[in-house]
mmCIF file of C-alpha atoms in Angstrom:
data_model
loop_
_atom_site.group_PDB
_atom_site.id
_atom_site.type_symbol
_atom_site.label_atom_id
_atom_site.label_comp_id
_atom_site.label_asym_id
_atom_site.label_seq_id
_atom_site.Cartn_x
_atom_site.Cartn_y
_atom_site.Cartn_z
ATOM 1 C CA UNK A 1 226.067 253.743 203.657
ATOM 2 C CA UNK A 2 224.956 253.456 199.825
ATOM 3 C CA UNK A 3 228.295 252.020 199.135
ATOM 4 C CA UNK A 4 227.602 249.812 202.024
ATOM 5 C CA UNK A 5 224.675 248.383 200.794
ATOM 6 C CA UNK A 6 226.065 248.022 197.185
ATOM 7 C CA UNK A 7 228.968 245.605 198.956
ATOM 8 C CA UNK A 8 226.602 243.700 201.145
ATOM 9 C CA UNK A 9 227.185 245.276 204.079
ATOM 10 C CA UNK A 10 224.584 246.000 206.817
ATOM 11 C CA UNK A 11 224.860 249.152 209.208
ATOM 12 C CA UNK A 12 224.321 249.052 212.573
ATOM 13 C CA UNK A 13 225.772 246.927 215.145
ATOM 14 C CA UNK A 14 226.678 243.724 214.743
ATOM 15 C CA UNK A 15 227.043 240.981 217.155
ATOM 16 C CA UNK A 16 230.354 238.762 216.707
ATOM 17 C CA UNK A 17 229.772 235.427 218.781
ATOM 18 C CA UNK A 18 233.215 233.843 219.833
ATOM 19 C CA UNK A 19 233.208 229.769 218.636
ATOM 20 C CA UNK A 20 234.145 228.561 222.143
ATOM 21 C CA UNK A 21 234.392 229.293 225.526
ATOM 22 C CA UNK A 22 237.471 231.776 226.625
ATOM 23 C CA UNK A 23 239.184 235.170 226.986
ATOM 24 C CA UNK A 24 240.106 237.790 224.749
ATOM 25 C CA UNK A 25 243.637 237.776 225.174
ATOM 26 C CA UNK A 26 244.095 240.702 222.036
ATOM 27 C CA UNK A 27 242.116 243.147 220.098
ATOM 28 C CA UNK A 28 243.522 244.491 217.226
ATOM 29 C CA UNK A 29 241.225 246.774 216.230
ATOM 30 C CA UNK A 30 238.662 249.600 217.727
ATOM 31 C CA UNK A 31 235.530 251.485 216.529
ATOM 32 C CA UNK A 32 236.415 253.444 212.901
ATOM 33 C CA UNK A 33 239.502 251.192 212.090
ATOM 34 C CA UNK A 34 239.517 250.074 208.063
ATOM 35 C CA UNK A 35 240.137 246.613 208.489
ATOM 36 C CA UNK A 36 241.418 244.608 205.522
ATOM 37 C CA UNK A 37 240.037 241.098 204.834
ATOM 38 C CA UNK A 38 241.439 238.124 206.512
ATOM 39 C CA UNK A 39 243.242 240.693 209.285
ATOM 40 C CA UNK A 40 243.005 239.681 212.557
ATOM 41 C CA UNK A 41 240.484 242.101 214.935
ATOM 42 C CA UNK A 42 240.558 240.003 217.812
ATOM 43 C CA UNK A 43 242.393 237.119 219.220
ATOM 44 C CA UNK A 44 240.798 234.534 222.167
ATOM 45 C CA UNK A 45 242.250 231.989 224.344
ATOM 46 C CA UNK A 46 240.139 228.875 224.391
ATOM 47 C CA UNK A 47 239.729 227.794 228.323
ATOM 48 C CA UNK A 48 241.367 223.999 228.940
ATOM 49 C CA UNK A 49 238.212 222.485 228.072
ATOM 50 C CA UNK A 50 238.107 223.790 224.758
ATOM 51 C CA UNK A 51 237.890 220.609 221.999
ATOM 52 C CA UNK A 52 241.265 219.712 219.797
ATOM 53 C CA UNK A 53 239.796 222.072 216.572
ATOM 54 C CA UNK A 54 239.908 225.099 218.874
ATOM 55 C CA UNK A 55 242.944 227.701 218.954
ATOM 56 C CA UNK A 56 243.942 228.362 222.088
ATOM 57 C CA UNK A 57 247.520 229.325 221.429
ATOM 58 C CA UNK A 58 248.125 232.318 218.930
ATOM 59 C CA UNK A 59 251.759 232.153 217.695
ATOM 60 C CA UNK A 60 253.528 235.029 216.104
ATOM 61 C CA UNK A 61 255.361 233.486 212.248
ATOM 62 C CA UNK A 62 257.390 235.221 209.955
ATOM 63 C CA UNK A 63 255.604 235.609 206.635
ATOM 64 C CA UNK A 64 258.356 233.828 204.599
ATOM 65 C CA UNK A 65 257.593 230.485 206.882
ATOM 66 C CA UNK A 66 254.463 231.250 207.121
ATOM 67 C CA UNK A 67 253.592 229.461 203.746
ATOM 68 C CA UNK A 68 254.555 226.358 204.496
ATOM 69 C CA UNK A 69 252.488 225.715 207.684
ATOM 70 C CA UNK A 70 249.093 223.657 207.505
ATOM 71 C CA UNK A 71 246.457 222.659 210.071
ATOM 72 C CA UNK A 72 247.510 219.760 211.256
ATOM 73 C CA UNK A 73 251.617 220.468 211.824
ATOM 74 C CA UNK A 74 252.941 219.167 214.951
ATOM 75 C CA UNK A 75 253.637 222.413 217.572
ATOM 76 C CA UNK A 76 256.020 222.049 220.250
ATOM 77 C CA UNK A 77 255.853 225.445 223.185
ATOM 78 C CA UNK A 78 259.042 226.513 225.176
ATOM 79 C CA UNK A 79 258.522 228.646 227.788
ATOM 80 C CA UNK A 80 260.242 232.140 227.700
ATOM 81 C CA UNK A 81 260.296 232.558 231.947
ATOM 82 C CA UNK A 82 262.833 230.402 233.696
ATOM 83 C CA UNK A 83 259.957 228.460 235.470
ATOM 84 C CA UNK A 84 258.436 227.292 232.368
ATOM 85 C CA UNK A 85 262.046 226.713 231.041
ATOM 86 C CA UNK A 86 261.793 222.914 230.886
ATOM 87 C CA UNK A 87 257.877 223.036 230.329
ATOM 88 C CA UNK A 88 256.860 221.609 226.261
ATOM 89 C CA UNK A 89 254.065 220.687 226.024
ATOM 90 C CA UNK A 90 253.202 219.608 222.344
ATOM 91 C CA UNK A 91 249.469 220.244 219.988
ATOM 92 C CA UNK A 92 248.500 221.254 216.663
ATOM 93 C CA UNK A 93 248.010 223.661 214.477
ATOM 94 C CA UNK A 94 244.383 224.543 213.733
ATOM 95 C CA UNK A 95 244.677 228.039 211.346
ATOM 96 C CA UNK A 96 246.917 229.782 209.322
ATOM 97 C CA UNK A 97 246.196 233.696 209.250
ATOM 98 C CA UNK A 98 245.954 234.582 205.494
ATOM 99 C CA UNK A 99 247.509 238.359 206.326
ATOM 100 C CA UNK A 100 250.076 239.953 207.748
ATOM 101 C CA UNK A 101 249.326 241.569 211.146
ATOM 102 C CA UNK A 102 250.556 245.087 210.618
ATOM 103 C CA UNK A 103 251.373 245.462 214.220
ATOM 104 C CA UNK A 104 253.651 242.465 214.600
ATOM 105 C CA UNK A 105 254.501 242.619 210.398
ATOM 106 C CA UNK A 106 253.927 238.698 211.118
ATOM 107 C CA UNK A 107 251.089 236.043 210.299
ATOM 108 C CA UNK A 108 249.401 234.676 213.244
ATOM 109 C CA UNK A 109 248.799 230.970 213.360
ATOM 110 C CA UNK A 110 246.523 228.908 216.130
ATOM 111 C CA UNK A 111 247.278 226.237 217.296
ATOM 112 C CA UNK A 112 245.629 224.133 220.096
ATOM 113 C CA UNK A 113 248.000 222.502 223.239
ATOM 114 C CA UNK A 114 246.343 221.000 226.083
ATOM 115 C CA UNK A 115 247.353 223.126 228.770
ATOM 116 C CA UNK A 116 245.377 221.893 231.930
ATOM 117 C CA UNK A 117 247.376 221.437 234.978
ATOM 118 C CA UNK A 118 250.322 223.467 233.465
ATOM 119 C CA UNK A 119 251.627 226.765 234.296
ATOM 120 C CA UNK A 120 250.628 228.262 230.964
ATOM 121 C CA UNK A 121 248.053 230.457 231.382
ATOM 122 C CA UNK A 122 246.131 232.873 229.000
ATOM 123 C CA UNK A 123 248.630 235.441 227.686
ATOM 124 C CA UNK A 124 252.483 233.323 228.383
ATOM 125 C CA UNK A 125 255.195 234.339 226.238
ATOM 126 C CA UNK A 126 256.135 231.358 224.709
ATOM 127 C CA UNK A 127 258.268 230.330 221.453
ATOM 128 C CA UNK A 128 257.524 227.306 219.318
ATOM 129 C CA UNK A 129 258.656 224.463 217.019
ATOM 130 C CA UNK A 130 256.583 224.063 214.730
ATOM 131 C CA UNK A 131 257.304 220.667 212.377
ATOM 132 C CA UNK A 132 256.227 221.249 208.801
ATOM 133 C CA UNK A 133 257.471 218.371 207.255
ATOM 134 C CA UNK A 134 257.567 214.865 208.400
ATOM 135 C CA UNK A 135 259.946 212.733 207.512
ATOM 136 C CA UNK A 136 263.983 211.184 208.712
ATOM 137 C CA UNK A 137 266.860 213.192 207.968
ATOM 138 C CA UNK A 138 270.306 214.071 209.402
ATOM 139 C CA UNK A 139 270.543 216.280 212.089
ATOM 140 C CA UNK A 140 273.684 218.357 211.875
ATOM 141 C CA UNK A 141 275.220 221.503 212.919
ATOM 142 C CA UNK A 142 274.070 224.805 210.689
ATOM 143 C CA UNK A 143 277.975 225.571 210.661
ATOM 144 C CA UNK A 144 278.774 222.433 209.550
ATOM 145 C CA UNK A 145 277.252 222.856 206.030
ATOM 146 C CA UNK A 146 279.127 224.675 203.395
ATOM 147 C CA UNK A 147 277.547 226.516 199.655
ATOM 148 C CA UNK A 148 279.112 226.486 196.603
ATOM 149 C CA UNK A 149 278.473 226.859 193.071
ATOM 150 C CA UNK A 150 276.962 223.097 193.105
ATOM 151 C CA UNK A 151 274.963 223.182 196.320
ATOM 152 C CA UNK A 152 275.194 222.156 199.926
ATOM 153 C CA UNK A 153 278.002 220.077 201.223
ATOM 154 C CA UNK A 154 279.629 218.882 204.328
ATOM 155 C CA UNK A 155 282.691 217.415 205.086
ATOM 156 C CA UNK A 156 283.271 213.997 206.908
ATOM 157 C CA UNK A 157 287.006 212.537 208.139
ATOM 158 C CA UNK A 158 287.456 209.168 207.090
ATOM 159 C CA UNK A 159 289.411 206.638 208.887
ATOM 160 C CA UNK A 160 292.435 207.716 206.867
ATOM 161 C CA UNK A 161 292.240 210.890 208.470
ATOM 162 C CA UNK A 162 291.383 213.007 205.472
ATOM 163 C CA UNK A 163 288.473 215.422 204.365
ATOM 164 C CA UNK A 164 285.592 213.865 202.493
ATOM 165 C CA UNK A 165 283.354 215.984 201.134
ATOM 166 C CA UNK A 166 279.342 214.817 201.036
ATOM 167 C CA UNK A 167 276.774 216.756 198.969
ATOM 168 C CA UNK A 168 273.484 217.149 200.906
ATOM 169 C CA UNK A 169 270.115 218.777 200.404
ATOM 170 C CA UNK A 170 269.004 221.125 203.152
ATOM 171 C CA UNK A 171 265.312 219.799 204.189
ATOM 172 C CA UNK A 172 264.406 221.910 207.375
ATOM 173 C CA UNK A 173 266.159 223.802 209.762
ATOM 174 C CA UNK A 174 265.780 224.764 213.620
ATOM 175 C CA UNK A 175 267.592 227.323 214.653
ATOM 176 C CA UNK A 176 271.361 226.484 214.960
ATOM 177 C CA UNK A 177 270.465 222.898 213.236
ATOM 178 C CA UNK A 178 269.615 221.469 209.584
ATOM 179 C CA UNK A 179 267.865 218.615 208.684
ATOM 180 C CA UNK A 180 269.973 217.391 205.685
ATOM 181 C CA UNK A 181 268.911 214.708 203.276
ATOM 182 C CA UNK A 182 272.804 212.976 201.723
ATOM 183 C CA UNK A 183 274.778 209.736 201.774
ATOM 184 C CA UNK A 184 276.591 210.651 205.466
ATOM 185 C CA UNK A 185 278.424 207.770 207.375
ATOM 186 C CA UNK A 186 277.820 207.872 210.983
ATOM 187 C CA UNK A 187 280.872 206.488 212.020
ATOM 188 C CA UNK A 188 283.178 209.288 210.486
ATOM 189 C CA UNK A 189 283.072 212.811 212.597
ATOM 190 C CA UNK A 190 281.743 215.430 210.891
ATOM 191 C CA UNK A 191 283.599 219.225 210.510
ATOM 192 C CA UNK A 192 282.235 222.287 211.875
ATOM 193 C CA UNK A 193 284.883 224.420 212.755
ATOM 194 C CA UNK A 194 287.833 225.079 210.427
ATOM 195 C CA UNK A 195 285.603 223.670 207.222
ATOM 196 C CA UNK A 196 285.871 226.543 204.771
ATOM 197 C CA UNK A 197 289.117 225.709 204.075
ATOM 198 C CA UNK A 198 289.214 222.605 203.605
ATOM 199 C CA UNK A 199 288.878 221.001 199.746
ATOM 200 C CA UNK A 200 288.022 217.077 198.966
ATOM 201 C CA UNK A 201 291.389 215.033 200.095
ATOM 202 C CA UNK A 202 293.023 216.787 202.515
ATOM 203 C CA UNK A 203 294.690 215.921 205.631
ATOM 204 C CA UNK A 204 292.606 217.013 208.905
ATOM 205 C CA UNK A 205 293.856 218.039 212.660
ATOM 206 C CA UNK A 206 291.829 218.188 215.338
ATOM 207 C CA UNK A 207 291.649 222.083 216.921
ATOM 208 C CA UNK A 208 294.012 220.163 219.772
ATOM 209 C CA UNK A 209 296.667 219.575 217.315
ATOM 210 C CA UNK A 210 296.573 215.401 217.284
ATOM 211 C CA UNK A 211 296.017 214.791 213.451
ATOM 212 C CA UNK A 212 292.669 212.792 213.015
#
């Protein structure tokens, strides 16, 4: 207790008042638990009426993406059950966790989603797309792009049938996809299959056989 009061901290109970309306949906943490600063104790799902500032999503992120994610970001939910499989609806996110849940080993971040009138209800498996950076880039396959000793690359066929090669920057990426940033020409195919041995020049058949 002395070293209690020489931190601040009072004894006895103390009364925790949730900021909205809801459910506890987690706790994380029960009577004699050392709990580190910024962990998570307890997480709550905001009821549909809950204002745009409020969490009422808690979403699981791996601490090396976790970084890059700020209130504000753009959150799209998927469904995990087939009868939510075409279900997205979109929000925000509201908070970044600012430790690693040692439970999960990964940060939790709210977000709010309107939910009303959907089948989401408190405590849905869901996954997420979350967009942490805005901006226009090419969309292309994540086997498509090729490392070397001078970056990223890709390779286009020109109308002469031949490999081009196009160095690109690697902006995002969503699971099987990159965003790239590079001087691509949408009117030549791009290679996905077959690329790594290609080099700058060459001659290109489709997997059918019929050169291209």
């Amino acid at each position: 207790q002395a070293a209690q009061r020489q931190m601040g901290v009072r004894s006895g109970d103390v009364t925790v008042t949730a900021p909205f309306a809801g459910v506890v949906s987690q706790l994380s943490a029960v009577p004699g638990d050392q709990v580190q600063a910024g962990a998570t104790i307890a997480q709550l799902a905001a009821t549909n009426g809950a204002s745009g500032r409020q969490a009422n999503v808690t979403l699981g992120v791996d601490p090396s993406a976790a970084a890059s994610i700020r209130a504000g970001d753009t959150v799209v939910l998927h469904g995990l059950s087939t009868a939510l499989a075409h279900a997205a609806p979109a929000g925000q996110v509201v908070v970044a966790g600012a430790s690693i849940d040692p439970q999960s080993q990964l940060v939790n971040v709210g977000a709010n989603v309107p939910l009303g009138g959907t089948a989401f209800i408190p405590g849905t498996r869901v996954s997420a797309d979350i967009a942490t950076q805005t901006g226009t880039w090419w969309v292309v396959p994540r086997s498509a792009v090729l490392q070397d000793a001078k970056g990223a690359y890709v390779f286009q066929v020109t109308p002469k049938h031949v490999a081009h090669r196009v160095d690109v920057a690697v902006r995002v990426e969503s699971g099987d996809r990159y965003g790239v940033d590079g001087p691509l020409n949408a009117s030549e195919p791009l290679v996905v299959t077959g690329n790594y041995e290609l080099q700058d020049g060459m001659a290109v058949r489709s997997a059918g056989g019929a050169r291209q």
